[in-house]
């Protein structure tokens, strides 16, 4: 009996000292699944999904046990596509979000139009404008490879401007499945511009489009900000992740954003829960930003209206799109945060959380950037170019396709870094 008692005691003690990462993973998955569900409609603006997600995250941080919790409202102008979204070529319907997708700044349109294909091998801009004056090309949709239009931007800008040419709009060919690359339509151009798969229009003659847009002026969003008081208040650590996404296209298609960025937001929640249970040495802030996919609007607003002096930030960690399986982690640092990159590498080399950490050049690609420009020491983590990357900004970035292998090693890397820096 004594041996059985000690065996049972040993098992109980083993469970008592085991890290809580298994429970954290379950919690992480629950948040990702919730945020990428149909209820939140891609966490965009047309159907209020972003604000619904913000209220959900407020409740999750409240349950986590924040010492302080608030929201920070701000307003944006944003172009959306909430209604009709249909397109057919020579009578064949195309799949919204996969075979066609409007540019973020496109107006709506309704009608049937002839197709005019740009001859890229014998390109002559004057001939294009002359051809569009011909009766057979009246009110045509001009079809061209996107990268070619990018190269000849001055000519093609005329084709999207009222009075520039008598065409109805532009169809930009891009490989399928298409991605809604940007969401920050802060303006609307004169003519519709629509991504379309090249195979969908090749050899075709006419296109029928029924697309509705709605420009939302002064649309109110909000950041969610939680704080855990540390033993010291002279400095603080800040964890950030954006919760908005590109939203929906029409009445039936939405972009779940499981990887981008339900994954980072879920990590933010579990970090908040961890530090609520393990009192930190320094104050901790947990900020869930809205407006990231609207051109970093939430983080820009925060850095102009900070709730704490930015110079008090000991280090800021931005977690974005970590729902992938590349064994090499990607990061960017601010100039002020570069010196600590060696600490992350040292920890990773010792613990073998990832095969390596690849540091890229600082870019305006996520919410760390406005802080970096203000001189805040910070780092941005992303797990890119794994199996989930192909689903970026598409309806396939869903819970069903979610990948979670990066979560636990990243959580531990961040935790170990905070412990190391808190000792200094």
Steps between C-alpha positions, in 0.01 A plus 500: 500500500785738585654451154162565334455812713838640403441411133168686506664794680775511238243508219307780673817703551601447139168639380528787748834618364428435132484819294148614419574515128264211421211694651629815334488325162139400555416857595692634203308273262168600653565870441621440142193290423266761647653801326509327161136388521219629278365708789784750459480519117874526445531768772452774243293815496207439260307281744645622826716192541808686623312671780326175598843339525626792708218456749574126516868572575406754765305223678790254466749743653249581772475129583879474494515735797634833378565761767387764253303464178381762255422572137643775284262613223610650170335560163585397146365540149483160335363361174300176535311251284194399704239424235489351153822340374450302181697467179469281191703473180324391180220369718722299740476610863824561688559420866517810719817518708667228296466588131421870536548759771476882489793722584458662841433842348265386223154652459204277430361446152218320323479411135629294210821606328719391208853385585803678359831315541823700517768378258793484742743358241451795263408759755395840369309720742380734224348208314313390813334838538419509128354147511277591793341774288378242246128404515573130564701591809258756638479480881739202506669345801874508431674170583870488584751319721534683831880521499495646150260774613726563799797547267303742281318669785471846340305366201273275703420770754334684213287191437364515856431873494178661377577684178828316454360248250152375401542157662268366773779379727788255538529126550842416641604139447662316790543132572219323682395446769497876536585688817343817631843656534403824667210626709590862545272662245506850649388635165301385197633544147283597202471161328473140621825306525462126551747215543414200282663167423664506154343167409157647574521762224738349245333488158175648637303791357264650759474540875196561716560662839269577791713646778385720786735709712436719803740766624480525879591850617609556858457133589580452868744225598682442826816354650468275805761567770562290810755553775649276768679693774852383571719546802659800332327775304796695360510285184266261321482223246239523222349214299298585191301320230238620255155343502343650187518336157380567144138413575251387239425518128133518419237319703648151494882515508711590801872479577535313834857608577591202720871559439467873433464583778283291726823309571684803636197627688447162666865503607444845651209363705699203633796723587262725695363201687851375575622829647178549693593178683875572521541852630765675289780721619394785270160624385363307204272639228301286257366693201269352235496743209228558247564672167826318419362380168378856443859626479611467866237748609456371858869487585567835334223652711640343816853629445357850454278461810688255728353407837851469643819692410654313206846548649393277792467200270783263587416280201201448268416169333266486199355157414345470154423196284669228705249232394739322264761224504823646364771375740685830455339798673494840329546829684567870456636739762505874548838669515452543874410132538775351288741442788258252659479286187814327626312407818225330302761316296687393814183362658400322181845350447489358852138380506467405130150644469556569128762395248589865473371857520521694176509878543373709210510873434258720694184563296160663541330161490352472849429689822857509632593752230343816651675417829831441322472842336456651847823340623339223707710182537288232338490177302246354257450124477341323206515142378488543124525283192387174657200298385252763621655788307317409179172579678602855591211748453278234344184319612720193556672659804248316715484303823483180294840588346651642818851394608607532864851352522671840535294616798668312787865558402430868436319535833802351679747714307313816598462387862870418528597836350280690751656302787850575371440870448317538831813381681708779344 
